[in-house]
Coordinates of C-alpha atoms in Angstrom, one line a residue:
Chain A
M1 CA -160.5 34.8 2.8
S2 CA -157.3 36.4 3.7
I3 CA -156.6 40.0 2.7
S4 CA -153.1 41.5 3.1
I5 CA -154.1 44.9 4.2
K6 CA -150.4 45.9 4.3
K7 CA -150.1 45.0 0.6
I8 CA -153.2 46.9 -0.4
A9 CA -152.2 49.9 1.7
N10 CA -148.8 49.9 0.1
M11 CA -150.4 49.8 -3.3
S12 CA -152.5 52.8 -2.2
R13 CA -149.4 54.6 -0.9
I14 CA -151.0 55.0 2.5
N15 CA -148.9 54.4 5.6
L16 CA -151.4 52.9 8.1
T17 CA -150.7 52.6 11.8
P18 CA -151.3 49.1 13.3
M19 CA -154.6 50.3 14.7
Q20 CA -155.7 51.7 11.4
E21 CA -154.7 48.4 9.7
I22 CA -157.1 46.6 12.0
Q23 CA -159.9 49.0 11.3
S24 CA -159.3 49.1 7.6
H25 CA -159.2 45.4 7.4
E26 CA -162.5 45.1 9.1
K27 CA -164.1 47.6 6.8
L28 CA -162.7 46.0 3.7
E29 CA -163.9 42.6 4.7
E30 CA -167.4 44.0 5.4
M31 CA -167.5 45.6 2.0
I32 CA -166.2 42.6 0.1
L33 CA -168.9 40.4 1.8
Y34 CA -171.5 42.8 0.4
I35 CA -170.1 43.4 -3.1
N36 CA -169.8 39.6 -3.7
I37 CA -173.5 39.8 -4.6
I38 CA -172.6 40.9 -8.1
N39 CA -171.1 37.5 -8.8
S40 CA -174.5 36.0 -8.5
V41 CA -175.7 37.8 -11.7
D42 CA -176.1 35.6 -14.7
K43 CA -178.0 37.5 -17.3
K44 CA -177.6 38.5 -20.9
L45 CA -177.9 41.9 -22.6
S46 CA -180.9 42.4 -25.0
Q47 CA -180.0 42.2 -28.7
D48 CA -180.5 45.8 -29.6
F49 CA -178.5 47.1 -26.7
D50 CA -175.8 49.7 -27.6
L51 CA -173.3 50.8 -24.9
N52 CA -172.2 53.8 -27.0
I53 CA -175.2 56.1 -27.0
Y54 CA -173.7 59.3 -28.3
K55 CA -170.8 58.0 -30.4
N56 CA -168.6 60.7 -29.1
R57 CA -165.1 61.0 -30.6
N58 CA -162.0 61.8 -28.7
I59 CA -161.1 65.4 -29.0
F60 CA -157.4 65.9 -29.1
R61 CA -155.6 69.2 -28.6
K62 CA -152.7 70.2 -30.9
D63 CA -149.5 68.6 -29.7
I64 CA -147.6 71.8 -29.3
S65 CA -145.4 72.6 -26.3
F66 CA -145.5 76.1 -24.8
N67 CA -144.0 77.9 -21.9
L68 CA -146.3 78.5 -19.0
D69 CA -146.8 82.2 -18.6
T70 CA -145.5 83.8 -15.4
K71 CA -149.0 84.2 -13.9
V72 CA -149.6 80.5 -14.1
N73 CA -146.1 79.8 -12.9
S74 CA -146.6 82.0 -9.8
T75 CA -149.8 80.0 -9.0
I76 CA -147.9 76.8 -9.2
K77 CA -145.3 78.2 -6.9
K78 CA -147.9 79.4 -4.5
N79 CA -149.5 76.0 -4.3
A80 CA -146.3 74.0 -4.1
P81 CA -145.2 72.7 -0.7
E82 CA -141.5 73.5 -1.7
F83 CA -140.4 75.0 -4.9
L84 CA -136.9 76.2 -6.0
E85 CA -135.8 77.5 -9.4
N86 CA -138.8 76.1 -11.3
L87 CA -138.5 72.7 -9.7
F88 CA -140.6 71.0 -7.0
V89 CA -138.4 70.0 -4.1
V90 CA -139.0 66.6 -2.5
P91 CA -137.1 64.3 -0.1
L92 CA -134.5 62.0 -1.6
L93 CA -135.7 58.7 -2.9
V94 CA -132.6 57.0 -1.6
K95 CA -130.1 58.5 0.8
R96 CA -126.6 58.8 -0.5
E97 CA -123.9 56.7 1.2
K98 CA -121.4 59.1 2.9
Chain B
M1 CA -186.2 87.4 8.8
S2 CA -184.3 89.2 6.0
S3 CA -186.3 90.5 3.0
I4 CA -184.4 88.2 0.7
Q5 CA -184.3 85.0 2.7
F6 CA -186.1 82.1 1.1
L7 CA -186.9 84.1 -2.1
N8 CA -186.6 82.2 -5.4
L9 CA -184.9 83.5 -8.5
K10 CA -188.1 84.9 -10.0
E11 CA -188.9 86.8 -6.8
I12 CA -185.4 88.2 -6.5
K13 CA -185.4 89.3 -10.1
E14 CA -188.8 91.0 -9.6
L15 CA -187.5 92.9 -6.5
L16 CA -184.4 94.0 -8.5
K17 CA -186.4 95.0 -11.5
N18 CA -188.8 97.1 -9.4
N19 CA -185.9 98.7 -7.5
N20 CA -187.1 97.3 -4.2
I21 CA -183.6 96.2 -3.7
S22 CA -180.3 97.0 -5.4
Y23 CA -177.8 94.4 -6.5
K24 CA -175.3 95.8 -3.9
E25 CA -178.0 95.4 -1.2
L26 CA -178.7 91.9 -2.3
H27 CA -175.0 91.1 -2.0
S28 CA -174.8 92.7 1.5
E29 CA -177.9 90.9 2.7
T30 CA -176.7 87.6 1.5
V31 CA -173.4 88.1 3.2
N32 CA -175.2 89.1 6.4
L33 CA -177.4 86.0 6.3
F34 CA -174.4 83.7 6.2
K35 CA -172.8 85.7 9.0
K36 CA -175.9 85.3 11.0
Y37 CA -176.6 81.6 10.4
N38 CA -173.4 79.9 9.3
E39 CA -172.1 79.3 12.9
K40 CA -175.2 77.1 13.5
L41 CA -175.3 75.5 10.0
N42 CA -171.6 75.3 9.1
C43 CA -172.8 75.2 5.5
A44 CA -170.1 77.6 4.1
L45 CA -166.4 77.1 4.4
E46 CA -165.8 80.7 3.2
I47 CA -167.9 83.6 2.1
F48 CA -166.4 86.0 -0.4
E49 CA -167.5 89.5 0.8
D50 CA -165.4 91.0 -2.0
S51 CA -167.1 88.9 -4.8
F52 CA -169.9 91.4 -5.7
I53 CA -170.6 91.7 -9.4
E54 CA -173.0 94.4 -10.6
N55 CA -176.3 93.1 -12.2
S56 CA -175.7 89.6 -10.9
I57 CA -177.3 87.3 -8.3
P58 CA -175.2 85.3 -5.8
F59 CA -175.1 81.6 -5.3
I60 CA -172.8 79.2 -3.5
V61 CA -170.7 76.3 -4.8
K62 CA -169.7 73.0 -3.4
D63 CA -166.0 73.1 -2.6
V64 CA -165.0 70.6 -5.3
I65 CA -165.7 73.1 -8.1
S66 CA -162.8 75.4 -9.0
Q67 CA -163.2 79.2 -8.5
K68 CA -160.3 81.3 -9.7
N69 CA -157.9 82.5 -7.1
R70 CA -160.1 81.0 -4.3
K71 CA -159.3 78.1 -2.1
L72 CA -160.4 74.7 -3.3
S73 CA -160.3 72.2 -0.4
A74 CA -162.8 69.4 -1.4
G75 CA -163.6 69.4 2.3
S76 CA -160.2 67.9 3.0
K77 CA -157.1 68.6 4.9
I78 CA -154.9 67.5 2.0
L79 CA -156.1 70.4 -0.1
S80 CA -156.9 72.9 2.7
N81 CA -154.6 75.6 1.3
F82 CA -154.8 75.0 -2.4
I83 CA -155.7 78.0 -4.5
S84 CA -157.4 77.3 -7.8
P85 CA -155.8 78.9 -10.8
Y86 CA -159.0 78.9 -12.9
D87 CA -162.7 78.9 -12.9
A88 CA -164.6 75.8 -13.7
T89 CA -166.7 76.0 -16.9
V90 CA -169.9 76.0 -14.9
I91 CA -168.7 79.1 -13.0
E92 CA -167.9 80.9 -16.3
R93 CA -171.3 80.0 -17.8
L94 CA -173.2 81.2 -14.7
N95 CA -171.2 84.4 -14.8
F96 CA -172.3 84.9 -18.4
F97 CA -175.9 84.6 -17.3
N98 CA -175.4 87.1 -14.5
Y99 CA -174.9 84.9 -11.5
Y100 CA -171.8 84.9 -9.3
S101 CA -170.4 82.7 -6.5
I102 CA -170.5 84.2 -3.0
G103 CA -168.6 81.4 -1.3
R104 CA -167.5 77.8 -0.9
A105 CA -170.0 75.3 0.5
N106 CA -169.0 72.6 3.0
C107 CA -169.0 69.0 1.8
D108 CA -167.8 65.5 2.7
Q109 CA -164.2 65.0 1.8
F110 CA -163.8 64.6 -2.0
G111 CA -167.5 63.8 -2.2
M112 CA -167.2 60.7 -0.1
G113 CA -170.0 60.5 2.4
S114 CA -173.8 60.5 2.7
S115 CA -174.3 62.7 5.7
G116 CA -172.1 65.8 5.7
E117 CA -170.1 64.5 8.7
N118 CA -166.9 63.6 6.8
S119 CA -165.7 67.1 6.1
A120 CA -162.4 68.0 7.7
F121 CA -164.0 71.3 8.6
G122 CA -166.8 69.9 10.8
P123 CA -170.3 68.7 9.8
S124 CA -172.9 70.8 8.1
I125 CA -176.3 70.9 9.9
N126 CA -179.8 70.3 8.6
P127 CA -181.8 73.6 9.0
W128 CA -185.0 71.6 9.8
N129 CA -183.5 70.2 13.0
L130 CA -180.1 71.1 14.4
N131 CA -179.4 67.6 15.6
K132 CA -179.9 66.1 12.2
V133 CA -177.6 65.7 9.2
P134 CA -178.4 67.5 6.0
G135 CA -177.2 64.5 4.0
G136 CA -174.1 64.4 1.7
S137 CA -171.8 64.7 0.2
S138 CA -173.1 68.1 -1.0
S139 CA -174.1 68.9 2.5
G140 CA -173.4 72.6 2.7
S141 CA -174.9 73.4 -0.7
A142 CA -178.2 71.7 0.4
S143 CA -178.2 73.3 3.8
A144 CA -177.6 76.8 2.4
V145 CA -180.5 76.6 0.0
A146 CA -182.9 74.9 2.5
A147 CA -182.1 77.7 5.0
G148 CA -183.0 80.3 2.3
L149 CA -179.5 81.9 2.3
V150 CA -179.1 81.7 -1.5
P151 CA -181.7 80.9 -4.2
F152 CA -179.6 78.1 -5.6
S153 CA -176.3 76.3 -5.2
L154 CA -174.2 73.8 -7.2
G155 CA -173.3 70.4 -5.9
A156 CA -171.7 67.4 -7.5
E157 CA -172.7 63.8 -7.4
T158 CA -171.3 60.4 -8.1
G159 CA -173.9 58.2 -6.4
G160 CA -176.6 60.5 -5.0
S161 CA -174.7 63.3 -3.4
V162 CA -177.2 65.9 -4.7
R163 CA -180.5 64.1 -4.7
Q164 CA -180.1 62.6 -1.2
P165 CA -179.3 65.8 0.7
A166 CA -182.0 67.6 -1.3
C167 CA -184.4 65.0 -0.1
L168 CA -183.3 65.3 3.6
C169 CA -183.4 69.1 3.4
G170 CA -186.8 69.4 1.7
I171 CA -185.5 71.0 -1.6
V172 CA -185.2 70.2 -5.2
G173 CA -182.0 68.4 -6.3
L174 CA -181.1 67.6 -9.9
K175 CA -178.6 65.1 -11.1
T176 CA -178.1 65.7 -14.8
T177 CA -177.5 63.4 -17.7
Y178 CA -173.9 62.3 -17.9
G179 CA -172.2 64.5 -20.4
S180 CA -174.7 67.3 -20.3
I181 CA -172.7 69.6 -18.0
S182 CA -169.0 70.2 -18.2
R183 CA -166.9 68.7 -15.4
N184 CA -163.9 70.9 -16.4
G185 CA -162.8 72.3 -13.1
A186 CA -164.6 69.8 -10.9
I187 CA -162.5 67.7 -8.7
A188 CA -162.9 64.1 -9.9
Y189 CA -164.2 61.3 -7.7
A190 CA -165.3 58.7 -10.2
S191 CA -164.9 60.3 -13.6
S192 CA -167.2 58.0 -15.6
I193 CA -170.2 58.7 -13.3
D194 CA -169.6 62.1 -11.7
Q195 CA -171.9 65.0 -12.6
I196 CA -172.4 68.5 -11.4
G197 CA -175.8 69.0 -9.8
I198 CA -178.1 71.8 -8.8
F199 CA -180.1 72.7 -5.7
T200 CA -183.0 75.0 -5.7
R201 CA -186.3 75.5 -3.8
N202 CA -188.5 75.0 -6.8
I203 CA -188.5 73.4 -10.2
R204 CA -188.5 76.6 -12.3
D205 CA -185.3 77.8 -10.8
C206 CA -183.7 74.4 -11.3
A207 CA -184.6 74.5 -15.0
E208 CA -183.3 78.0 -15.4
I209 CA -179.9 77.1 -13.9
Y210 CA -179.6 73.8 -15.7
F211 CA -180.2 75.4 -19.1
S212 CA -177.7 78.1 -18.2
I213 CA -174.8 75.6 -17.7
A214 CA -175.7 72.7 -19.9
G215 CA -174.0 72.1 -23.2
F216 CA -170.9 70.8 -24.9
D217 CA -167.5 72.0 -23.6
K218 CA -164.3 71.4 -25.6
K219 CA -162.4 71.4 -22.3
D220 CA -164.3 68.3 -21.2
S221 CA -164.3 65.5 -23.8
T222 CA -167.0 63.6 -22.0
T223 CA -169.6 66.2 -22.7
I224 CA -172.0 65.3 -25.5
Q225 CA -170.6 66.7 -28.7
N226 CA -173.8 67.7 -30.5
F227 CA -175.4 69.2 -27.4
K228 CA -175.3 72.9 -27.9
S229 CA -175.7 75.5 -25.1
Y230 CA -179.0 77.3 -24.6
S231 CA -179.6 81.0 -25.3
K232 CA -181.3 83.2 -22.8
E233 CA -184.4 83.3 -25.0
E234 CA -184.6 79.5 -25.1
I235 CA -184.2 79.3 -21.4
D236 CA -187.0 81.8 -20.8
N237 CA -189.2 80.1 -23.4
F238 CA -189.0 76.8 -21.7
C239 CA -189.5 78.2 -18.2
N240 CA -192.5 80.2 -19.3
Q241 CA -194.2 77.1 -20.8
L242 CA -193.9 74.9 -17.7
N243 CA -197.5 75.7 -16.7
N244 CA -198.7 74.4 -20.1
F245 CA -197.6 70.8 -19.5
S246 CA -200.3 68.2 -18.7
C247 CA -199.7 64.8 -17.1
K248 CA -202.8 63.4 -18.9
G249 CA -201.9 60.2 -20.7
K250 CA -198.3 60.4 -19.6
K251 CA -196.8 57.2 -18.2
I252 CA -195.0 56.9 -14.9
G253 CA -193.3 53.6 -14.1
V254 CA -192.9 53.0 -10.4
I255 CA -189.9 50.9 -9.5
E256 CA -191.6 48.3 -7.4
N257 CA -188.6 46.8 -5.8
A258 CA -187.4 50.3 -4.7
I259 CA -190.7 51.5 -3.3
N260 CA -191.1 48.2 -1.5
A261 CA -187.5 48.0 -0.3
K262 CA -187.0 46.1 2.9
D263 CA -185.8 48.9 5.1
I264 CA -188.0 51.7 3.9
N265 CA -189.6 53.8 6.6
L266 CA -193.4 53.1 6.3
E267 CA -194.4 56.7 7.0
V268 CA -192.0 57.8 4.2
K269 CA -193.5 55.2 1.9
K270 CA -197.0 56.6 2.7
K271 CA -195.8 60.1 1.6
L272 CA -194.5 58.6 -1.7
E273 CA -197.8 56.8 -2.3
E274 CA -199.6 60.2 -1.7
A275 CA -197.3 61.8 -4.3
L276 CA -198.3 59.0 -6.8
N277 CA -202.0 59.8 -6.0
V278 CA -201.3 63.4 -7.0
Y279 CA -199.9 62.3 -10.4
S280 CA -202.9 59.9 -10.8
K281 CA -205.3 62.8 -10.2
L282 CA -203.4 64.9 -12.7
G283 CA -204.2 62.2 -15.3
A284 CA -200.9 60.3 -15.4
E285 CA -201.0 56.5 -15.9
I286 CA -199.2 54.8 -13.1
E287 CA -197.8 51.3 -13.6
Y288 CA -195.6 49.3 -11.3
V289 CA -192.5 47.7 -12.8
S290 CA -190.0 45.4 -11.4
M291 CA -186.3 46.2 -12.1
P292 CA -184.2 43.3 -10.8
T293 CA -180.8 44.9 -11.7
M294 CA -181.5 47.6 -9.1
E295 CA -180.7 45.1 -6.4
Y296 CA -177.1 45.2 -7.5
S297 CA -176.8 49.0 -7.9
A298 CA -175.2 49.7 -4.6
A299 CA -172.6 46.9 -5.0
V300 CA -171.8 47.9 -8.5
Y301 CA -171.5 51.5 -7.5
F302 CA -169.2 50.6 -4.6
V303 CA -166.8 48.7 -6.9
I304 CA -166.7 51.2 -9.8
S305 CA -166.6 54.4 -7.8
R306 CA -163.9 53.1 -5.4
A307 CA -161.8 51.8 -8.3
E308 CA -162.0 55.1 -10.1
V309 CA -161.4 57.2 -6.9
A310 CA -158.3 55.1 -6.1
S311 CA -156.9 56.2 -9.4
N312 CA -158.2 59.8 -9.3
L313 CA -156.9 60.5 -5.7
S314 CA -153.4 59.1 -6.5
R315 CA -152.5 62.6 -7.6
Y316 CA -152.6 63.8 -4.0
D317 CA -149.1 62.9 -3.0
G318 CA -147.7 66.1 -1.4
V319 CA -145.4 66.8 -4.4
K320 CA -146.9 69.6 -6.4
Y321 CA -149.7 71.0 -4.3
G322 CA -151.6 70.4 -1.1
Y323 CA -150.6 69.1 2.3
R324 CA -147.2 67.5 2.7
S325 CA -146.2 65.4 5.7
K326 CA -143.3 66.8 7.7
H327 CA -142.3 63.4 9.1
S328 CA -140.7 61.7 6.1
D329 CA -137.1 60.8 5.5
N330 CA -137.5 59.7 1.9
L331 CA -139.8 60.2 -1.0
L332 CA -141.9 57.0 -0.7
N333 CA -142.5 57.7 2.9
M334 CA -143.5 61.2 2.1
Y335 CA -146.2 60.0 -0.3
S336 CA -147.5 57.4 2.2
N337 CA -147.4 59.7 5.3
T338 CA -148.9 62.6 3.4
R339 CA -151.8 60.5 2.3
N340 CA -152.4 58.9 5.7
E341 CA -152.3 62.3 7.5
G342 CA -154.1 64.3 4.8
F343 CA -157.0 62.0 3.9
G344 CA -159.9 61.2 6.3
D345 CA -160.7 57.6 7.3
V346 CA -163.6 57.3 4.8
A347 CA -161.4 58.5 1.9
K348 CA -158.6 56.1 2.9
N349 CA -160.9 53.1 3.1
R350 CA -162.5 53.8 -0.3
I351 CA -159.0 54.1 -1.9
I352 CA -158.0 50.8 -0.3
L353 CA -161.2 49.0 -1.5
G354 CA -160.6 50.6 -5.0
N355 CA -157.1 49.3 -5.2
Y356 CA -158.2 45.9 -3.9
V357 CA -160.8 45.5 -6.7
L358 CA -158.3 46.6 -9.3
S359 CA -155.5 44.4 -8.1
S360 CA -154.5 41.6 -10.5
E361 CA -156.0 38.7 -8.5
Y362 CA -159.4 40.4 -8.2
T363 CA -159.9 42.6 -11.3
D364 CA -162.0 40.0 -13.1
K365 CA -164.0 39.0 -10.1
Y366 CA -165.0 42.5 -9.0
Y367 CA -164.2 45.3 -11.4
I368 CA -164.9 43.6 -14.8
K369 CA -167.9 41.9 -13.3
A370 CA -169.2 45.2 -12.0
K371 CA -168.8 46.7 -15.5
E372 CA -170.8 43.8 -16.9
V373 CA -173.6 44.3 -14.4
Q374 CA -173.5 48.0 -15.1
A375 CA -174.2 47.3 -18.8
L376 CA -177.1 45.1 -17.8
M377 CA -178.5 47.9 -15.6
K378 CA -178.3 50.3 -18.6
D379 CA -180.1 47.8 -20.8
E380 CA -182.9 47.4 -18.3
F381 CA -183.3 51.1 -17.6
F382 CA -183.2 52.1 -21.2
N383 CA -185.8 49.5 -22.1
N384 CA -188.1 50.7 -19.4
L385 CA -187.6 54.3 -20.3
K386 CA -188.9 53.4 -23.8
K387 CA -192.2 52.4 -22.2
F388 CA -192.5 55.1 -19.6
D389 CA -192.0 58.9 -19.7
V390 CA -190.3 58.9 -16.3
L391 CA -189.6 56.4 -13.5
F392 CA -190.6 57.0 -9.9
L393 CA -188.9 55.8 -6.8
P394 CA -187.8 56.9 -3.3
T395 CA -184.8 59.2 -3.0
F396 CA -183.9 57.8 0.4
S397 CA -185.4 55.2 2.7
D398 CA -185.9 57.4 5.7
I399 CA -185.9 61.0 7.1
A400 CA -182.7 62.8 8.1
F401 CA -180.9 60.9 10.8
D402 CA -179.0 62.1 13.9
I403 CA -175.5 63.4 13.7
G404 CA -173.2 60.6 14.8
E405 CA -175.9 57.9 14.4
F406 CA -173.9 55.9 11.8
S407 CA -170.4 56.8 13.0
K408 CA -169.6 53.1 13.8
N409 CA -171.6 51.6 11.0
S410 CA -170.6 53.2 7.7
I411 CA -171.8 50.4 5.5
A412 CA -175.4 51.0 6.7
I413 CA -175.3 54.6 5.5
D414 CA -173.5 53.6 2.3
L415 CA -176.4 51.2 1.5
G416 CA -178.7 54.3 1.1
D417 CA -177.0 54.7 -2.2
Y418 CA -179.3 51.8 -3.4
F419 CA -181.9 54.4 -4.4
T420 CA -179.7 56.9 -6.1
A421 CA -176.6 55.2 -7.5
A422 CA -178.4 53.5 -10.4
A423 CA -179.0 56.8 -12.2
N424 CA -175.3 57.6 -12.0
L425 CA -174.3 54.2 -13.2
V426 CA -176.7 54.3 -16.1
G427 CA -176.0 58.0 -16.9
I428 CA -179.6 59.2 -16.9
P429 CA -180.9 62.3 -15.1
G430 CA -182.7 62.2 -11.8
I431 CA -184.4 64.7 -9.6
S432 CA -185.5 64.7 -6.0
I433 CA -188.7 66.6 -5.2
P434 CA -190.1 67.4 -1.7
C435 CA -193.4 65.6 -1.0
G436 CA -194.2 66.1 2.6
F437 CA -193.0 65.6 6.2
V438 CA -192.6 62.8 8.7
K439 CA -191.9 63.8 12.3
N440 CA -191.4 67.4 11.0
L441 CA -188.6 66.3 8.7
P442 CA -188.8 66.5 4.9
V443 CA -189.4 63.6 2.6
G444 CA -188.7 63.5 -1.1
F445 CA -189.5 61.3 -4.1
Q446 CA -187.3 60.8 -7.1
L447 CA -188.0 60.9 -10.9
L448 CA -185.6 59.4 -13.4
G449 CA -185.7 60.4 -17.1
K450 CA -184.3 59.4 -20.4
M451 CA -180.9 60.5 -21.5
L452 CA -181.1 64.3 -21.9
G453 CA -184.7 64.0 -20.6
E454 CA -184.3 66.8 -18.1
K455 CA -187.2 68.7 -19.7
D456 CA -189.5 65.8 -18.8
L457 CA -188.3 65.9 -15.2
F458 CA -188.9 69.6 -15.0
N459 CA -192.4 69.3 -16.6
F460 CA -193.5 66.5 -14.2
G461 CA -191.9 68.2 -11.2
H462 CA -193.5 71.5 -11.9
A463 CA -196.9 69.8 -12.4
Y464 CA -196.5 68.2 -9.0
E465 CA -195.5 71.6 -7.4
Q466 CA -198.5 73.3 -8.9
A467 CA -200.8 70.7 -7.3
T468 CA -199.1 70.7 -3.8
E469 CA -197.4 73.2 -1.5
W470 CA -194.5 71.2 -0.1
H471 CA -191.9 73.3 -1.8
K472 CA -193.1 76.5 0.0
H473 CA -192.5 75.2 3.5
K474 CA -189.6 76.8 5.3
P475 CA -187.4 75.6 8.2
S476 CA -187.3 77.7 11.3
A477 CA -185.3 75.6 13.8
F478 CA -182.0 77.3 12.8
M479 CA -183.4 80.8 13.1
I480 CA -184.0 80.6 16.9

């Protein structure tokens, strides 16, 4: 079984160091070996089984836009790593050619 | 020892009613208890000295539950400076019933861990033995209640993070029916199986707090829609009738494969059998039942919880809040560096497994299959709960282990989820109740109930407490 830890780490958006890749790979293999047990299950559900016990309906809020009040806005600003003129500031995705 | 240490809610309310202590004094003494013992126990990340509310009793909250204008770290570096803009619904409801939070309890990062050692802020310690873990992930919540610093605390569980530390700390820990308590304001781990839980030192207090916070919440669409909140009168009525319950003729199903599990400590098993004898003497009918799907509970739990956590933790990317890496030259590197630097190893490994089982080549083999086995587990549990009033099994296979014992063998500790994860996967309530000591460390047993069967758990638990004295024992190791 070959697992591309680089590929999975990339999907997870986690930049592992080479040492971390080795450790994560070992842990992942160990786990997969264990969870494979579920593939040995070959049973059927009983006839009266119902997965939906409560028959909950989805509750939708009204689709109305509103401006965040200044108090909430200030909390957002306080928590943001970098915030300028109501926008979150992040590094460029792609550097511009000079 | 302080006059309020180890008191339960009823005792505290009596003292307050008789003016033996004022609410302000209660607040000050609670703060002082944490100041005195927190350095040893590391159960609290922060104590709010300014949080006093008149006519209210303090408790502490696992730091995955939002408290307005307070830090909310989830035990993690990636959220270490995040300030919550609102109170979780459970906090609002407890405020309504005259309880207030006095702090943030330590926990394993994002609820990931079974020992209390995975917090970015250092491990919590078991008050019964300072070399032992309190269990996890709600480690600080359990430790604080076991040490008598507060009468109750809130935790959260996905696979046993309330029941297991309750067992290892010798207190009561309740995992509620899925959908009975609002998760609005609780940081999500695996949203389809997360539930807020309660720690207390006796069943009566547990019942009181449960009924105070249970009920439909329109802010959490997974709460049960026709489950209305309880009034103060209804809560008092139930708590006052606990002594009237009789076990005579009631049926307890003992999960045979759990109590006879391969790695169970034989001295722990003996304590569980003694607990069954108590129920037998109280008139309950005990019957052993085999539940084969339990053998898959840990594996199913690993797949489903990791898949959901990979999704839920994808929001922590350094953009809008939380830690941001300073070593990134572009946006994609910023995401990846932030998450590598901000998450602990356990969190990263779980996210990686989660994305693995959700990746296109493996979804059918692992995630879909796990959901099918989960349905089979529900089927088996619901059928058995038609025959029995409650199910009985161990909460954990052993007593509290040493700090660092499993640092190189995380799967061994994860396998402890075997006893607790089934209740989360199926959605039923479960409670851990102390039933003795092995080598001076607490042991607990677990009862599982029908959906919304918390009253049965409280009735059976209270009956056990009245026939035994285990819940009255107090640790002293941390007071030296």
